[in-house]
XYZ file of C-alpha atoms in Angstrom:
466
model
C 16.450 -34.954 21.103
C 19.651 -33.420 21.547
C 21.096 -30.361 19.653
C 24.810 -31.746 18.760
C 25.775 -28.752 17.096
C 24.143 -24.969 15.907
C 26.752 -23.266 13.362
C 25.706 -20.117 11.526
C 26.827 -19.985 8.023
C 25.828 -17.605 4.873
C 22.631 -16.019 4.028
C 21.936 -15.708 7.314
C 21.271 -19.767 7.584
C 21.607 -22.109 10.547
C 23.001 -25.903 10.191
C 21.741 -27.798 13.169
C 22.677 -31.131 14.113
C 20.160 -33.173 15.917
C 20.222 -35.933 17.667
C 17.151 -38.516 18.014
C 17.813 -40.670 20.807
C 16.559 -44.708 21.446
C 13.300 -44.040 23.539
C 12.080 -41.306 21.098
C 12.745 -43.133 18.212
C 11.199 -46.419 19.601
C 7.883 -44.370 20.332
C 7.936 -43.107 16.430
C 8.189 -46.783 15.594
C 5.300 -47.751 17.538
C 3.164 -45.044 15.965
C 4.385 -46.604 12.566
C 3.553 -49.916 13.516
C 0.066 -48.324 14.164
C -0.570 -46.646 10.715
C 1.116 -49.685 8.869
C 0.323 -53.004 10.592
C -3.264 -52.823 8.569
C -1.427 -53.421 5.494
C 1.072 -56.036 6.607
C 0.177 -59.704 5.981
C 1.327 -62.300 8.746
C -0.053 -65.695 7.942
C -1.907 -67.086 10.956
C -2.763 -63.173 11.656
C -6.016 -61.383 10.601
C -5.119 -58.153 9.243
C -3.837 -55.440 11.387
C -3.629 -57.865 14.302
C 0.141 -59.473 13.837
C 2.556 -58.352 16.962
C 5.148 -55.827 16.073
C 7.681 -58.078 16.905
C 6.448 -60.661 14.610
C 6.351 -58.264 11.940
C 10.322 -57.162 12.733
C 11.559 -60.916 12.735
C 9.607 -61.423 9.303
C 10.467 -58.756 7.475
C 13.698 -57.058 9.278
C 13.854 -53.870 12.107
C 14.030 -51.683 9.761
C 10.294 -52.113 8.312
C 8.956 -48.801 9.664
C 12.241 -46.548 10.172
C 11.541 -44.545 7.180
C 7.853 -44.269 9.173
C 9.748 -43.682 12.223
C 12.016 -40.910 10.600
C 8.914 -38.975 8.976
C 7.387 -39.447 12.333
C 10.168 -38.406 14.699
C 11.464 -35.557 12.531
C 9.091 -32.662 12.851
C 8.747 -32.555 16.532
C 12.649 -32.872 17.001
C 12.970 -30.214 14.329
C 10.466 -28.000 16.004
C 12.104 -28.547 19.702
C 15.403 -27.620 18.386
C 14.323 -24.612 16.957
C 12.784 -23.531 20.249
C 16.002 -24.414 22.323
C 17.995 -22.479 20.019
C 15.278 -19.628 20.078
C 16.054 -19.534 16.307
C 13.680 -17.209 14.125
C 12.819 -19.300 11.341
C 11.791 -17.242 7.804
C 11.878 -20.627 5.436
C 11.409 -24.514 5.489
C 14.729 -26.401 6.077
C 16.813 -28.662 3.968
C 17.407 -31.921 5.724
C 20.271 -34.938 5.068
C 20.800 -37.758 7.055
C 24.034 -38.295 9.200
C 25.234 -41.989 9.396
C 22.887 -44.555 9.702
C 19.744 -45.264 11.579
C 19.348 -47.631 13.945
C 17.248 -49.154 16.628
C 19.216 -46.918 19.250
C 18.007 -43.534 16.871
C 19.113 -41.331 14.105
C 21.153 -38.228 13.683
C 20.402 -35.367 10.669
C 21.039 -32.292 9.892
C 18.893 -29.594 8.964
C 20.105 -26.225 7.144
C 17.564 -23.284 8.008
C 16.883 -19.384 7.099
C 16.717 -17.268 10.232
C 15.634 -13.565 10.630
C 19.021 -11.982 9.321
C 20.892 -9.494 12.017
C 19.935 -5.886 10.683
C 22.300 -2.994 11.204
C 20.709 0.405 10.179
C 22.504 2.940 8.424
C 21.246 6.383 8.141
C 17.395 6.949 8.694
C 17.477 10.287 10.172
C 18.106 13.472 8.472
C 17.806 12.206 4.796
C 16.652 14.449 1.346
C 14.404 13.683 -1.120
C 12.752 15.430 -3.783
C 9.424 16.959 -3.306
C 6.646 18.351 -5.642
C 5.223 21.669 -5.306
C 1.418 21.370 -5.462
C 0.083 23.799 -7.963
C -3.181 23.531 -9.449
C -4.539 25.712 -12.504
C -7.725 27.011 -13.976
C -7.116 24.215 -16.839
C -6.877 21.462 -13.820
C -10.571 22.764 -12.745
C -11.962 22.708 -16.135
C -10.750 19.580 -16.749
C -12.937 18.115 -13.759
C -15.514 20.007 -14.863
C -15.387 18.560 -18.180
C -15.658 15.117 -16.463
C -18.514 16.009 -14.499
C -20.258 17.160 -17.921
C -19.396 14.111 -19.548
C -20.944 11.879 -16.459
C -24.252 13.759 -16.926
C -24.125 14.425 -20.835
C -27.101 12.447 -22.176
C -27.835 11.308 -25.496
C -31.090 12.141 -27.155
C -32.810 11.428 -30.418
C -32.364 13.184 -33.795
C -33.850 13.612 -37.052
C -31.043 13.808 -39.547
C -28.430 11.821 -41.073
C -25.723 10.497 -38.250
C -22.139 12.421 -38.054
C -19.300 11.735 -35.686
C -19.949 11.709 -32.302
C -23.052 10.912 -32.669
C -24.346 7.230 -31.174
C -26.585 5.082 -33.715
C -28.697 2.422 -32.766
C -28.356 -0.674 -35.251
C -28.775 -4.152 -36.399
C -25.968 -5.837 -37.964
C -25.155 -9.140 -39.792
C -21.528 -9.986 -41.541
C -21.311 -12.357 -44.696
C -18.265 -13.924 -46.076
C -19.079 -15.396 -49.852
C -22.492 -14.967 -49.151
C -22.712 -16.771 -45.575
C -23.268 -15.716 -42.335
C -20.283 -15.946 -40.086
C -20.045 -16.270 -36.207
C -20.009 -13.491 -34.135
C -20.711 -11.401 -36.981
C -24.272 -10.448 -35.983
C -26.062 -7.870 -33.359
C -29.868 -6.329 -32.740
C -30.215 -3.000 -31.301
C -26.362 -2.237 -30.310
C -25.558 1.350 -29.698
C -22.352 2.281 -31.489
C -20.561 5.650 -30.876
C -19.345 6.655 -34.111
C -15.637 8.057 -33.772
C -14.790 5.571 -31.100
C -13.134 2.687 -33.175
C -14.963 0.052 -31.392
C -15.848 -1.749 -34.662
C -13.612 -2.960 -37.375
C -11.695 -0.338 -39.125
C -14.062 1.338 -41.853
C -17.204 0.092 -40.386
C -18.143 3.026 -38.362
C -17.065 5.587 -41.034
C -19.895 4.013 -43.486
C -22.556 4.232 -40.997
C -21.739 7.721 -41.119
C -24.521 9.727 -43.172
C -27.269 6.905 -42.536
C -30.241 7.909 -40.780
C -33.357 5.935 -38.722
C -34.674 3.871 -41.050
C -31.997 3.399 -43.745
C -30.593 0.436 -44.521
C -26.928 -0.225 -46.154
C -24.380 -3.011 -47.471
C -21.076 -2.111 -45.697
C -17.854 -3.730 -47.605
C -15.027 -4.261 -45.244
C -11.657 -6.137 -45.410
C -10.663 -7.509 -42.243
C -6.988 -6.224 -41.239
C -4.525 -9.042 -41.903
C -3.833 -9.385 -37.543
C -7.515 -10.242 -37.335
C -8.449 -13.490 -35.641
C -7.313 -16.446 -38.236
C -11.096 -17.112 -39.466
C -10.829 -13.611 -40.845
C -7.848 -12.448 -41.373
C -7.722 -10.519 -44.375
C -11.058 -11.361 -45.378
C -13.296 -9.261 -47.525
C -16.770 -9.825 -45.920
C -19.985 -7.608 -46.152
C -22.256 -6.220 -43.278
C -25.908 -5.741 -43.754
C -26.916 -2.469 -41.317
C -30.054 -1.109 -40.461
C -30.269 1.974 -38.423
C -33.290 2.504 -35.814
C -31.975 5.182 -34.161
C -29.301 8.176 -34.413
C -28.762 9.871 -30.835
C -26.921 12.881 -30.218
C -24.878 14.002 -27.239
C -27.028 16.870 -25.251
C -23.874 18.379 -22.656
C -25.166 20.395 -19.995
C -24.225 24.178 -19.869
C -21.576 25.120 -17.156
C -23.789 27.419 -15.328
C -25.176 27.872 -11.773
C -28.121 25.403 -12.624
C -25.447 22.383 -13.622
C -23.330 23.321 -10.333
C -26.797 22.877 -8.288
C -27.674 19.319 -10.389
C -24.148 17.828 -9.931
C -23.219 18.849 -6.088
C -24.382 20.666 -3.177
C -23.438 24.089 -3.910
C -25.786 27.150 -5.790
C -23.071 28.659 -7.867
C -20.463 27.277 -10.395
C -18.102 29.216 -8.430
C -18.145 27.623 -5.437
C -18.004 24.480 -7.484
C -15.203 25.149 -9.028
C -13.512 26.058 -5.541
C -14.383 22.959 -4.171
C -13.017 21.077 -6.992
C -9.722 23.239 -6.875
C -9.509 22.144 -3.127
C -10.213 18.333 -3.866
C -7.576 18.157 -6.328
C -5.083 19.986 -4.352
C -5.691 17.623 -1.590
C -5.100 14.774 -3.990
C -2.199 16.282 -5.196
C -0.453 16.812 -1.813
C -1.398 13.281 -0.923
C 0.320 11.865 -3.949
C 3.377 14.271 -3.179
C 3.533 13.380 0.342
C 3.316 9.633 -0.479
C 6.326 10.202 -2.994
C 8.349 11.899 -0.763
C 7.589 9.349 1.616
C 8.329 6.395 -0.258
C 11.973 8.190 -1.941
C 12.998 8.332 1.509
C 11.983 4.877 2.729
C 13.305 3.563 -0.075
C 16.776 5.337 0.908
C 16.133 3.485 4.630
C 15.998 0.195 2.995
C 19.361 0.585 0.939
C 20.942 1.897 3.671
C 21.123 -1.337 6.164
C 23.115 -3.774 6.313
C 22.122 -7.136 6.516
C 23.085 -10.703 4.955
C 19.366 -11.563 3.817
C 18.441 -15.169 3.013
C 16.842 -16.179 -0.205
C 13.790 -17.464 1.254
C 12.895 -14.204 2.640
C 13.062 -12.416 -1.000
C 11.506 -15.787 -2.557
C 8.703 -15.723 -0.196
C 7.748 -11.504 -0.866
C 8.179 -12.364 -4.176
C 5.388 -15.288 -3.939
C 3.553 -12.981 -2.144
C 3.497 -10.012 -4.892
C 2.481 -13.255 -7.474
C -0.313 -13.836 -5.397
C -1.778 -10.329 -4.608
C -1.250 -10.341 -8.735
C -3.713 -13.285 -8.797
C -6.235 -11.954 -6.800
C -5.769 -8.662 -8.767
C -6.690 -10.559 -11.948
C -9.349 -12.641 -10.636
C -11.444 -9.838 -9.339
C -11.277 -8.439 -13.138
C -13.160 -11.265 -13.832
C -9.906 -13.200 -16.058
C -9.048 -16.734 -14.527
C -5.274 -16.748 -13.990
C -4.553 -19.923 -16.313
C -6.513 -17.929 -19.290
C -4.661 -14.993 -18.545
C -1.393 -16.605 -18.918
C -2.247 -18.557 -21.923
C -3.486 -14.892 -23.510
C -0.101 -13.441 -22.739
C 2.304 -15.899 -23.562
C 3.660 -15.774 -20.028
C 5.519 -18.426 -17.722
C 4.556 -18.431 -14.051
C 8.772 -18.450 -13.039
C 9.253 -15.479 -15.564
C 6.875 -13.817 -13.374
C 8.872 -14.724 -10.029
C 11.883 -13.571 -11.658
C 10.347 -10.331 -12.455
C 9.412 -10.157 -8.961
C 12.837 -10.505 -7.186
C 14.066 -7.028 -7.488
C 10.631 -5.445 -5.771
C 10.996 -7.864 -3.392
C 14.318 -7.446 -2.364
C 13.767 -3.804 -2.106
C 10.261 -4.925 0.188
C 12.383 -6.863 2.295
C 15.067 -4.449 3.154
C 12.212 -1.698 4.023
C 10.561 -4.093 6.055
C 13.962 -5.176 7.944
C 14.863 -1.289 8.559
C 11.285 -0.302 9.946
C 11.545 -3.576 12.498
C 14.802 -2.335 13.528
C 14.029 1.486 13.682
C 10.874 0.201 16.114
C 13.401 -1.555 17.756
C 16.219 1.248 18.155
C 13.444 4.079 18.953
C 11.485 1.828 21.183
C 8.735 2.296 19.896
C 5.492 0.977 21.631
C 1.858 1.150 20.941
C -1.123 0.818 23.836
C -3.871 -1.247 23.813
C -5.869 2.294 24.034
C -4.203 3.345 21.041
C -5.018 0.096 18.964
C -8.987 0.784 20.296
C -8.828 4.193 19.117
C -7.556 3.202 15.681
C -10.300 0.156 15.253
C -12.635 3.228 16.333
C -11.725 5.430 13.588
C -11.885 2.433 11.050
C -15.362 1.889 11.964
C -15.974 5.436 11.588
C -14.506 5.679 8.188
C -15.968 2.780 6.682
C -19.573 3.223 8.603
C -19.140 -0.185 10.183
C -19.791 -1.144 13.699
C -17.115 -1.153 15.974
C -17.451 -5.085 16.706
C -17.535 -5.941 13.086
C -13.713 -4.266 12.240
C -12.542 -6.243 15.584
C -14.067 -9.425 13.726
C -11.906 -8.702 10.686
C -8.901 -7.235 11.986
C -6.697 -8.974 14.822
C -5.476 -6.336 17.626
C -2.017 -7.283 16.523
C -2.169 -6.566 13.199
C -3.240 -2.996 13.999
C -0.235 -2.695 16.565
C 2.084 -3.324 13.824
C 0.613 -1.127 11.566
C 0.684 1.795 14.064
C 4.510 1.017 15.092
C 5.196 0.942 11.179
C 3.459 4.485 10.899
C 5.606 5.754 14.139
C 8.460 4.361 12.628
C 7.884 6.242 9.163
C 6.890 9.323 10.695
C 10.412 9.575 12.560
C 11.961 9.004 9.158
C 9.585 12.085 7.476
C 9.849 14.085 10.150
C 13.646 14.710 10.075
C 13.921 14.246 6.298
C 14.419 17.618 4.290
C 12.193 18.477 0.494
C 14.500 19.712 -2.198
C 13.018 20.604 -5.481
C 13.004 17.975 -8.288
C 15.875 18.439 -10.706
C 14.602 19.650 -13.888
C 14.371 16.748 -16.763
C 16.801 17.509 -19.498
C 15.211 15.887 -22.649
C 17.969 14.366 -25.002
C 16.987 16.826 -27.874
C 17.898 19.719 -25.387
C 21.358 17.845 -24.091
C 22.364 17.388 -27.803
C 21.327 20.946 -28.323
C 23.766 22.377 -25.528
C 26.672 19.776 -26.660
C 26.332 21.485 -30.147
C 26.805 25.271 -27.958
C 23.581 26.317 -30.407
C 20.263 27.492 -29.264
C 17.724 26.169 -31.489
C 13.637 27.631 -31.193
C 10.998 26.240 -29.288
C 8.983 23.602 -31.415
C 5.376 25.539 -31.651
C 2.691 23.431 -30.210
C -0.072 22.380 -32.358
C -2.800 23.481 -29.856
C -4.804 25.869 -30.909
C -5.804 28.529 -27.889
C -6.236 31.932 -27.438
C -3.670 34.048 -25.570
C -6.310 34.647 -22.607
C -6.481 30.916 -22.521
C -3.055 30.604 -22.155
C -2.375 32.896 -19.626
C -5.199 31.382 -17.718
C -3.563 27.916 -18.021
C -0.220 29.068 -16.381
C -1.326 30.858 -13.633
C -3.143 29.249 -10.736
C -6.975 28.860 -10.767
C -8.367 31.832 -8.278
């Protein structure tokens, strides 16, 4: 094999002109002969025993050329890439040059390579960063979530009302005949949840344990074809009515749901956790805004293959997420009417941003001469083992040292950008109506809120939680 030329063209592609000589091609022909001879019949010889020269004489010297070219190409191409020290990022496009003879052949391989990257500004940038505030209302909302999780249902001997849960048997009939999917037994239905066909839950309200009732329902026009717009009758029997028993928000509640003895201490812990969550979110948003600038600031002739590969990776990640939700990908595509080509097309813009960011980070690592030692990798693996309560050897089994090394170098590169950056206050968003009012030169009265609160509650919601 010899490389006749290596030419750089646009979009960070290289055109290699590669010649496969007589000796290499003859070896490839011999390999093709050994593979194909069993399928070639020659009179006077048992299958697979005819000599190569005899087959070539009968069928022509070119009989093994196509298979031989396929045999010779990969090794010749890989050797050429290695010789020219190319960082290939995609598959080559191949075309033959001239005729193929017993003396060999020449081909061109156009291959995308890692682009040359020129860093733009990556230090001293600025980006908006939200101030983290946690109000009493925020803490109360988190308390409500805790209360909801610890609310239990208790049986009551009264008529069902909205918010209750009714345990029911039901069966639907269309024109006097039971229809498929319209039957259930001991079904717990939360009244007001709107989980049943419109009009059903409202008619269960007022029933009590032991009551039976026929409920008339007309299915919506956009319901599935068999029942769309149809009037049906549901025979319903109530077995039990349950109401929510909401725990009192007091010290006993704090003891039941946490390690704290008082509600005050629980609130303090909730405020701390909410603050930490929001601070992490604000830090991440600040970091993302900075790194997007860094990616946008580089100069690089990025090959299409890198964008396409990243878009395909995004799609593969999406398929995994769908599978984890228990939905087959093919079924999801049918349900949504989506085409995979459209998903890939939509992924190109975020894929481009991701590729630019990856190129920028690699360039920063090189420019800053960032290094990570084996000791750093070992320490990070120990940290992961402690974080996930795993044995260190188990972590090492699933994570390669090189992966951890790359991750640590990336973190150091990002830290250089973030540590040198300035956080600025986000601009206040101006609504269209306010903009229109300003244009009119007239200040309009603020729209009154529909939320009913006491003055004290409003004040508490505005100040930070104590």
